[in-house]
């Protein structure tokens, strides 16, 4: 009686399911390259929406206003004359606008790669730390060679299709990376917004340096920077459609001029040179490639990681996509262009990208506008740029950095899973504490460990039938699920490999021990168990022996042809020969037939078990030499 009650829910389901066979070709076409995929920037301009023009124009002008003094400062960080920053930014802006897949990214000199360039070139030429190059021309030649080498390495990354490496960067890593970058951006501006000569190789060194010089903080400079940040948030809150950063920068310049704050220690950008070098191949004479190549590889890795992370983070805000492999090409060609114009290695700038995004940039047209403004400023607007206060530029950077810290995203990670939040915070801490390259590496390792943890302990369940619902389902997912007496259908929701093989075997045995009655058959649903390794197959063999010792038959269902080949190569296929079924219904039907043959009579619950559909072409057995369905 109890047995009839257990199977009763099956009665209402019989015959309600319908099936159809779908035949798909196992061959897929190769779409190849198109001009739109190789020139995504041009494709965006071809399909340009005129409603985007205002945002791109304002973003380009605003980014240019910040870019000119910034790239000049980064040139000095790289150990080059300030004007080298202007010559370096021109060609990369144009190249990325054509080949880049991100619509918001701003390419050019960047703090990390500039610092790495300065350290590398100084080491190659034997220049002690803190000293200027005795031969500036030779120094510039080596920096250009490093840029060209970095570009070639990135192009090789594109040809090798290494864009998949970006898939190792999960959403928590993106969120944490942007927080880390925001902290680095803020710390990098401490000297500008306080008027103090802040020094140090690490962020905490710079903070300590400032703390020891608090008495020397220039009050007008600090007040101006704080006012700029506050004004930008006011514009964002109450006047979001206005070009806040541009208005604030012009206003700050006017205040400094009218109030004479420059006489009180507020520094200005100063004169901008109009000299731009032409295109030429840097001299390779005396280049030590054993030193150049490691430096170029390091800069390429940092530059690419920074570019793809920043591009993805900003694209996700507008539900857009970036092509990780295309970014190798765009970054490579940009660095080649920088080297050929006697510049130094470039990467993406999170601060300029954030600034452009805050102004409504929609396409790389904003980079072309910025390029035009840079050229105009270099030759015609030098006096205007010279009046911009450096403290106001620092305030703009801090404002952009604060916008990178996405508190709602952190709360979302916390609600979803604590481990996701911890990963994001760990990424931020690593970027701040160890720099971009090591920080990203540690974060990726943490991501892989988290994935391994989840795969090592995946979900597993026993399946049964639900009245009125086709297929078999987890008994814990529905309140009324019926299991066929004497049969356990088990699904392990992960590929089985060395890290979870023992967990799989123990949970399979536990499913048998927890069955509502004596078990005669154990059917493993193999739809998720692809790419078995030898450890996994040994675990299957151990499970079969343990079940056999209890008088239980092991059967496999929904086994992929490639997985069957793995079993055959390991010798396990012979052990389960005749007990492999194409679908779960055919496996259940085989169990019903086995019970009838074993007992000599049809079990009373057999008519309630849904019947499987006929195999295609009238076949009475499944052949594994047929194409996958």
XYZ file of C-alpha atoms in Angstrom:
629
model
C 0.000 0.000 0.000
C 2.823 2.356 0.912
C 4.480 1.478 -2.377
C 1.355 2.351 -4.392
C 1.094 5.671 -2.534
C 4.714 6.443 -3.349
C 4.221 6.015 -7.083
C 0.687 7.423 -7.325
C 1.702 10.908 -8.535
C 3.040 9.305 -11.701
C -0.397 8.252 -12.843
C -1.529 11.697 -13.845
C 1.560 12.326 -15.954
C 1.617 9.364 -18.323
C 1.207 10.281 -21.952
C 1.233 14.049 -21.396
C 4.714 14.729 -22.773
C 5.379 15.288 -26.446
C 8.706 14.884 -28.200
C 10.299 15.836 -31.483
C 13.716 15.082 -32.939
C 15.859 17.976 -34.140
C 18.757 17.189 -36.468
C 21.639 19.664 -36.463
C 24.735 19.609 -38.589
C 27.938 19.048 -36.650
C 29.747 21.458 -38.972
C 29.845 25.175 -38.314
C 30.750 27.841 -40.764
C 33.760 30.094 -40.369
C 32.616 33.671 -40.532
C 36.170 34.983 -40.757
C 37.159 38.614 -40.387
C 35.102 41.569 -41.546
C 36.160 45.186 -41.787
C 33.745 45.998 -38.951
C 35.443 43.520 -36.620
C 38.949 44.771 -37.426
C 37.934 48.468 -37.478
C 35.258 48.706 -34.764
C 35.869 52.422 -34.245
C 35.221 53.147 -37.904
C 32.125 50.944 -37.802
C 30.758 52.986 -34.877
C 31.320 56.207 -36.792
C 29.652 54.815 -39.920
C 26.553 54.056 -37.846
C 26.791 57.251 -35.819
C 23.667 58.666 -34.178
C 23.630 62.468 -34.324
C 22.087 62.595 -30.849
C 25.473 61.440 -29.502
C 27.332 64.444 -30.925
C 26.857 66.811 -27.980
C 28.176 64.306 -25.461
C 31.167 63.369 -27.622
C 32.074 67.008 -28.250
C 31.864 67.970 -24.573
C 33.709 64.810 -23.517
C 36.474 65.393 -26.060
C 37.002 69.021 -25.029
C 36.938 68.192 -21.321
C 39.260 65.199 -21.664
C 41.673 67.304 -23.717
C 41.687 70.023 -21.064
C 42.803 67.452 -18.511
C 44.907 65.353 -20.878
C 47.441 68.007 -21.914
C 48.937 68.717 -18.482
C 48.530 65.083 -17.431
C 50.498 63.568 -20.294
C 53.179 66.206 -19.845
C 53.506 65.105 -16.223
C 53.611 61.431 -17.203
C 56.417 62.170 -19.662
C 58.452 63.517 -16.768
C 57.597 60.381 -14.761
C 59.028 58.351 -17.656
C 62.211 60.448 -17.483
C 61.506 62.409 -20.683
C 60.885 66.100 -21.413
C 57.309 67.223 -20.796
C 56.707 67.903 -24.491
C 57.256 64.173 -25.164
C 53.879 63.546 -23.555
C 52.166 65.601 -26.252
C 54.008 63.828 -29.056
C 53.177 60.468 -27.490
C 49.432 61.015 -27.144
C 48.645 62.199 -30.681
C 49.141 59.007 -32.717
C 47.690 56.577 -30.100
C 44.467 58.597 -29.853
C 44.002 58.341 -33.608
C 44.945 54.653 -33.811
C 42.688 53.567 -30.956
C 39.778 55.561 -32.364
C 40.065 53.347 -35.455
C 40.967 49.937 -34.022
C 39.694 50.030 -30.414
C 36.576 48.081 -29.428
C 35.699 50.276 -26.425
C 33.641 53.365 -27.097
C 34.698 55.140 -23.891
C 38.358 54.241 -23.424
C 40.959 57.015 -23.594
C 44.397 55.805 -24.638
C 47.724 57.510 -24.125
C 50.438 57.939 -21.490
C 49.396 56.439 -18.166
C 50.936 56.532 -14.695
C 51.850 52.859 -14.274
C 53.342 52.252 -17.717
C 55.146 55.619 -17.573
C 56.726 54.676 -14.279
C 57.667 51.218 -15.582
C 59.216 52.824 -18.664
C 61.273 55.228 -16.593
C 62.575 52.456 -14.330
C 63.343 50.137 -17.267
C 65.124 52.699 -19.440
C 67.134 54.068 -16.523
C 68.229 50.531 -15.669
C 69.245 49.806 -19.269
C 71.359 52.951 -19.450
C 72.779 52.553 -15.968
C 71.291 55.815 -14.654
C 71.030 55.927 -10.815
C 67.578 56.516 -9.309
C 66.659 60.168 -9.000
C 69.235 61.386 -11.521
C 68.540 62.828 -14.955
C 69.797 61.209 -18.133
C 73.222 62.539 -19.230
C 72.207 61.952 -22.872
C 68.503 62.872 -23.291
C 68.488 61.949 -26.988
C 69.768 58.436 -26.270
C 67.271 58.066 -23.438
C 64.397 59.024 -25.765
C 65.627 56.535 -28.386
C 65.588 53.638 -25.910
C 62.131 54.632 -24.629
C 60.855 54.606 -28.225
C 62.400 51.163 -28.797
C 60.599 49.900 -25.682
C 57.334 51.322 -27.056
C 57.803 49.611 -30.437
C 58.725 46.321 -28.716
C 55.652 46.575 -26.487
C 53.514 47.132 -29.578
C 54.953 44.097 -31.361
C 54.321 41.884 -28.319
C 50.705 43.062 -28.176
C 50.233 42.343 -31.888
C 51.608 38.839 -31.291
C 49.028 38.493 -28.508
C 46.349 39.379 -31.047
C 47.642 36.893 -33.624
C 47.849 34.166 -30.948
C 44.224 34.941 -29.980
C 45.169 35.528 -26.330
C 42.034 37.562 -25.701
C 40.602 34.587 -23.791
C 42.912 35.559 -20.921
C 40.496 38.394 -20.181
C 37.800 35.808 -19.394
C 39.700 35.063 -16.194
C 38.588 38.463 -14.918
C 35.226 38.045 -13.198
C 32.734 40.733 -12.185
C 34.068 40.960 -8.599
C 37.582 41.379 -10.031
C 36.325 44.224 -12.234
C 34.609 45.961 -9.317
C 37.625 45.525 -7.048
C 40.041 46.630 -9.750
C 38.165 49.885 -10.286
C 38.179 50.546 -6.532
C 41.925 49.920 -6.415
C 42.510 52.203 -9.396
C 40.360 54.883 -7.741
C 42.508 54.761 -4.611
C 45.707 54.982 -6.674
C 44.272 57.920 -8.624
C 43.380 59.808 -5.448
C 46.758 59.179 -3.832
C 48.544 60.279 -7.004
C 46.870 63.704 -6.733
C 47.787 64.421 -3.101
C 50.709 66.621 -4.094
C 48.670 68.650 -6.588
C 45.762 69.357 -4.224
C 47.915 70.264 -1.212
C 50.851 72.055 -2.787
C 53.210 69.733 -0.930
C 56.087 67.828 -2.524
C 54.752 64.312 -1.846
C 57.212 61.473 -2.478
C 57.260 57.683 -2.133
C 57.261 54.547 -4.230
C 54.095 53.029 -2.709
C 50.714 54.649 -1.945
C 51.237 54.390 1.801
C 54.661 56.003 1.411
C 53.023 58.977 -0.263
C 50.382 59.198 2.477
C 53.068 59.114 5.158
C 55.047 61.731 3.245
C 52.025 64.040 3.233
C 51.278 63.369 6.908
C 54.791 64.471 7.852
C 54.332 67.735 5.942
C 50.834 68.781 7.030
C 52.142 72.060 8.366
C 53.370 72.928 4.867
C 50.027 72.400 3.095
C 49.154 75.402 0.929
C 45.700 76.434 2.126
C 44.506 78.247 -1.049
C 45.547 75.211 -3.122
C 43.677 72.765 -0.881
C 40.557 74.956 -0.673
C 40.502 75.323 -4.463
C 40.775 71.547 -4.981
C 38.022 70.778 -2.441
C 35.787 73.429 -4.013
C 36.324 71.890 -7.447
C 35.340 68.414 -6.200
C 32.270 69.779 -4.408
C 31.230 71.821 -7.448
C 31.504 68.789 -9.717
C 29.195 66.782 -7.460
C 26.758 69.702 -7.413
C 26.711 69.749 -11.200
C 26.186 65.979 -11.315
C 23.345 66.135 -8.782
C 21.395 69.180 -9.933
C 22.719 69.989 -13.431
C 23.628 66.602 -14.961
C 23.240 67.850 -18.536
C 25.737 70.678 -18.124
C 29.471 70.295 -18.934
C 30.392 70.490 -15.263
C 34.135 69.674 -15.423
C 34.745 72.146 -18.241
C 32.802 74.921 -16.505
C 34.554 74.239 -13.226
C 38.015 74.240 -14.845
C 37.401 77.561 -16.611
C 35.895 78.997 -13.441
C 38.854 77.879 -11.352
C 41.263 79.470 -13.828
C 39.273 82.709 -13.695
C 39.232 82.753 -9.887
C 42.968 82.176 -9.690
C 43.585 84.973 -12.191
C 41.207 87.516 -10.622
C 42.178 86.780 -7.014
C 45.864 86.538 -7.728
C 46.062 83.124 -6.070
C 49.111 82.184 -8.096
C 51.020 84.667 -5.963
C 49.881 82.712 -2.881
C 51.382 79.451 -4.083
C 48.627 78.039 -6.354
C 50.535 76.424 -9.225
C 49.457 76.776 -12.846
C 50.040 74.420 -15.759
C 52.479 76.817 -17.376
C 53.725 77.255 -20.935
C 53.045 74.533 -23.509
C 55.608 73.967 -26.272
C 54.395 73.716 -29.883
C 57.173 71.374 -31.071
C 55.968 67.960 -32.230
C 58.434 65.445 -33.733
C 57.694 63.648 -36.982
C 57.512 59.941 -37.748
C 60.774 58.028 -37.762
C 62.078 54.594 -36.841
C 64.012 54.712 -33.563
C 67.665 53.753 -33.736
C 68.424 50.166 -32.721
C 72.160 50.765 -32.342
C 73.500 49.359 -29.091
C 70.077 48.116 -27.895
C 70.338 45.284 -25.355
C 67.366 43.106 -26.307
C 67.856 40.893 -23.237
C 66.832 43.928 -21.197
C 64.336 45.480 -23.622
C 62.173 42.396 -24.170
C 61.462 41.577 -20.473
C 60.574 45.231 -19.879
C 58.331 45.282 -22.960
C 56.586 42.062 -21.908
C 55.894 43.478 -18.447
C 54.576 46.759 -19.837
C 52.444 44.884 -22.400
C 50.870 42.709 -19.693
C 50.164 45.660 -17.396
C 48.932 47.822 -20.276
C 46.660 45.123 -21.682
C 45.248 44.190 -18.271
C 44.559 47.831 -17.517
C 43.019 48.407 -20.944
C 40.732 45.387 -21.014
C 39.626 45.800 -17.391
C 38.871 49.484 -17.741
C 37.174 48.990 -21.108
C 34.964 46.187 -19.801
C 34.058 48.058 -16.636
C 32.847 51.135 -18.507
C 31.182 49.120 -21.284
C 29.145 47.171 -18.735
C 27.605 50.406 -17.456
C 25.907 50.880 -20.833
C 25.349 47.192 -21.557
C 27.942 47.311 -24.326
C 30.693 44.827 -25.108
C 34.401 44.993 -25.810
C 36.432 42.510 -27.839
C 39.269 41.281 -25.623
C 41.305 40.007 -28.564
C 40.796 43.195 -30.580
C 42.201 45.130 -27.628
C 45.531 43.359 -28.139
C 45.634 44.689 -31.699
C 44.496 48.203 -30.812
C 46.964 48.512 -27.951
C 49.753 47.030 -30.067
C 49.234 49.397 -32.984
C 48.919 52.353 -30.597
C 52.279 51.537 -29.011
C 53.882 51.056 -32.419
C 52.551 54.468 -33.415
C 53.853 55.991 -30.179
C 57.313 54.528 -30.726
C 57.468 55.652 -34.341
C 56.620 59.220 -33.290
C 59.468 59.138 -30.773
C 57.165 58.607 -27.813
C 57.038 56.056 -25.020
C 54.667 53.140 -24.130
C 50.989 53.940 -23.667
C 47.976 52.306 -22.077
C 44.459 53.296 -21.117
C 43.729 56.031 -18.603
C 40.968 55.250 -16.136
C 40.801 58.896 -15.026
C 40.403 60.276 -18.567
C 37.930 57.524 -19.430
C 35.886 58.291 -16.323
C 36.013 61.989 -17.128
C 34.813 61.426 -20.680
C 32.082 59.081 -19.519
C 30.871 61.646 -16.984
C 30.514 64.132 -19.848
C 28.482 61.708 -21.954
C 31.012 60.191 -24.380
C 29.291 57.699 -26.673
C 31.927 56.774 -29.281
C 35.611 57.245 -30.035
C 34.670 60.480 -31.766
C 35.351 62.048 -28.383
C 38.988 60.878 -28.699
C 39.217 62.485 -32.141
C 37.805 65.706 -30.686
C 40.346 65.492 -27.874
C 43.077 64.962 -30.466
C 41.971 68.060 -32.394
C 41.910 70.104 -29.189
C 45.352 68.830 -28.188
C 46.783 69.882 -31.545
C 44.991 73.238 -31.391
C 46.101 73.762 -27.814
C 49.662 72.874 -28.669
C 49.888 75.410 -31.461
C 47.255 78.065 -30.667
C 45.855 77.824 -27.114
C 49.012 77.604 -25.087
C 48.233 80.746 -23.007
C 44.757 79.433 -22.095
C 46.061 76.049 -20.933
C 48.867 77.775 -19.092
C 46.271 79.436 -16.829
C 44.705 76.178 -15.619
C 45.514 75.597 -11.927
C 47.076 72.204 -11.205
C 44.984 71.900 -8.029
C 41.787 72.116 -10.094
C 43.067 69.332 -12.366
C 43.776 67.254 -9.282
C 40.248 67.900 -8.019
C 38.800 66.740 -11.337
C 40.816 63.519 -11.096
C 39.653 62.899 -7.532
C 36.051 63.474 -8.583
C 36.428 60.975 -11.437
C 38.091 58.488 -9.072
C 35.303 58.705 -6.502
C 32.807 57.897 -9.247
C 34.690 54.653 -9.922
C 33.844 53.374 -6.445
C 30.478 51.723 -7.062
C 28.869 51.237 -3.638
C 25.611 49.767 -5.068
C 27.694 47.132 -6.862
C 29.433 46.241 -3.592
C 26.072 45.894 -1.845
C 24.873 43.718 -4.728
C 27.902 41.438 -4.346
C 27.250 41.232 -0.598
C 23.618 40.242 -1.126
C 24.540 37.630 -3.701
C 27.460 35.871 -1.979
C 29.964 36.968 0.657
C 32.828 35.290 -1.217
C 32.162 37.590 -4.201
C 32.484 40.679 -1.987
C 35.661 39.342 -0.385
C 37.148 38.725 -3.841
C 36.340 42.298 -4.905
C 37.884 43.797 -1.770
C 40.917 41.504 -2.057
C 41.422 42.670 -5.653
C 41.241 46.304 -4.576
C 43.715 45.701 -1.744
C 46.132 43.866 -4.049
C 46.025 46.604 -6.705
C 46.708 49.259 -4.077
C 49.276 47.259 -2.140
C 51.212 45.512 -4.892
C 50.511 47.477 -8.066
C 48.367 46.686 -11.085
C 50.265 43.658 -12.426
C 50.693 41.724 -9.184
C 47.281 42.844 -7.967
C 45.518 41.481 -11.033
C 47.577 38.273 -10.867
C 46.600 37.664 -7.254
C 42.970 38.461 -8.050
C 42.916 35.996 -10.965
C 44.433 33.302 -8.744
C 41.737 34.023 -6.136
C 39.085 33.753 -8.863
C 40.460 30.388 -9.985
C 40.567 29.096 -6.406
C 36.958 30.198 -5.909
C 35.938 28.414 -9.126
C 37.837 25.303 -8.073
C 36.129 25.384 -4.681
C 32.701 25.489 -6.304
C 33.523 22.774 -8.845
C 35.010 20.569 -6.136
C 31.711 20.721 -4.201
C 28.998 21.154 -6.856
C 25.293 20.570 -6.579
C 24.115 16.987 -6.873
C 20.620 15.568 -6.775
C 18.356 12.556 -7.114
C 15.832 12.810 -9.946
C 12.204 11.820 -10.165
C 9.023 12.488 -12.117
C 6.743 15.493 -11.540
C 3.042 15.134 -12.515
C 2.276 17.171 -15.612
C 5.897 18.193 -16.224
C 8.058 16.587 -18.897
C 11.425 15.116 -18.003
C 12.984 14.192 -14.678
C 13.697 16.738 -11.985
C 15.525 17.146 -8.683
C 13.421 15.743 -5.850
C 14.217 18.827 -3.768
C 12.951 21.285 -6.380
C 9.270 20.305 -6.315
C 6.905 19.341 -3.470
C 5.420 16.359 -5.337
C 8.118 14.275 -6.985
C 7.835 10.510 -7.430
C 10.767 8.131 -7.624
C 10.470 4.782 -9.344
C 10.713 2.069 -6.651
C 14.128 0.455 -6.541
C 15.686 3.025 -8.892
C 17.992 5.935 -8.059
C 18.606 8.430 -10.877
C 21.545 10.604 -9.822
C 22.935 13.785 -11.383
C 26.261 15.382 -10.463
C 26.245 18.946 -11.782
C 29.889 19.322 -12.764
C 32.537 17.696 -14.923
C 34.134 14.963 -12.820
C 37.898 15.274 -12.457
C 40.633 14.754 -9.906
C 39.485 17.605 -7.621
C 35.955 16.265 -7.078
C 36.159 12.552 -7.998
C 36.122 11.417 -4.375
C 33.274 13.821 -3.534
C 31.286 12.404 -6.466
C 31.702 8.819 -5.296
C 30.741 9.589 -1.694
C 27.648 11.569 -2.667
C 26.541 8.877 -5.112
C 26.782 6.265 -2.358
C 24.972 8.644 0.005
C 22.128 8.935 -2.517
C 21.765 5.141 -2.455
C 21.844 5.049 1.350
C 19.164 7.769 1.516
C 16.787 6.065 -0.936
C 13.244 5.413 0.401
C 13.538 1.652 -0.204
C 15.891 -1.099 -1.401
C 17.819 -0.010 -4.503
C 18.194 -2.326 -7.495
C 19.510 0.076 -10.161
C 21.619 3.230 -10.009
C 21.409 5.411 -13.144
C 23.983 8.205 -13.505
C 22.770 11.129 -15.583
C 26.008 12.072 -17.387
C 24.857 15.218 -19.211
C 27.140 17.448 -17.113
C 29.973 14.930 -16.697
C 32.079 15.737 -19.750
C 35.866 15.600 -20.191
C 36.527 12.882 -17.639
C 40.100 12.376 -16.518
C 41.576 9.066 -15.364
C 40.949 9.883 -11.697
C 37.264 10.372 -12.460
C 37.043 7.095 -14.378
C 38.722 5.278 -11.487
C 36.100 6.782 -9.175
C 33.387 5.456 -11.489
C 34.995 2.009 -11.389
C 35.150 2.134 -7.575
C 31.488 3.162 -7.480
C 30.505 0.287 -9.784
C 32.358 -2.238 -7.607
C 30.749 -0.905 -4.426
C 27.271 -0.967 -5.969
C 27.879 -4.427 -7.388
C 28.827 -5.710 -3.932
C 25.361 -4.603 -2.791
C 23.662 -6.228 -5.755
C 22.962 -2.905 -7.478
C 23.311 -2.424 -11.239
C 25.129 0.702 -12.479
C 23.785 2.266 -15.677
C 24.742 5.453 -17.519
C 22.436 7.814 -19.412
C 22.938 10.854 -21.644
C 26.578 10.009 -22.185
C 28.382 12.074 -24.801
C 30.132 10.185 -27.584
C 33.487 11.758 -26.671
C 32.995 10.772 -23.034
C 32.187 7.194 -24.094
C 35.451 7.176 -26.028
C 37.280 8.228 -22.837
C 35.644 5.352 -20.946
C 36.628 2.883 -23.661
C 40.249 4.037 -23.702
C 40.425 3.558 -19.931
C 38.855 0.083 -20.163
C 35.753 1.051 -18.186
C 33.438 0.967 -21.201
C 33.525 -2.843 -21.206
C 32.456 -2.947 -17.555
C 29.220 -1.063 -18.251
C 28.600 -2.427 -21.756
C 24.889 -2.907 -22.370
C 23.953 -0.454 -19.611
C 24.474 2.820 -21.452
C 21.344 4.646 -22.630
C 20.816 7.717 -24.811
C 18.134 9.321 -22.592
C 16.775 9.059 -19.080
C 13.377 7.694 -20.253
C 15.099 4.848 -22.137
C 17.154 4.048 -19.029
C 14.033 4.004 -16.849
C 12.241 1.836 -19.417
C 15.189 -0.584 -19.425
C 14.939 -0.811 -15.641
C 11.220 -1.619 -15.875
C 11.990 -4.384 -18.385
C 14.771 -5.713 -16.125
C 12.397 -5.876 -13.134
C 9.815 -7.717 -15.247
C 12.422 -10.206 -16.528
C 13.890 -10.721 -13.064
C 10.588 -11.227 -11.192
C 8.666 -12.894 -14.025
C 5.804 -10.444 -13.751
C 5.147 -6.830 -14.609
C 5.405 -4.610 -11.506
C 2.135 -2.895 -10.491
C 3.649 0.574 -10.797
C 5.056 0.060 -14.319
C 2.047 1.523 -16.163
C 2.512 4.822 -14.292
C 6.057 5.277 -15.599
C 6.162 7.598 -18.668
C 7.153 5.790 -21.830
C 10.168 7.002 -23.826
C 9.713 8.246 -27.401
C 10.788 5.898 -30.217
C 14.377 6.238 -31.388
C 14.801 7.860 -34.812
C 14.626 5.633 -37.844
C 13.127 2.758 -35.867
C 16.459 1.854 -34.268
C 16.089 -0.472 -31.299
C 19.459 0.433 -29.784
C 21.652 3.491 -29.602
C 24.794 3.535 -31.731
C 27.649 5.722 -30.515
C 29.083 6.123 -33.983
C 26.165 8.415 -34.803
C 26.656 12.232 -34.678
C 25.700 13.973 -31.433
C 22.178 15.352 -31.424
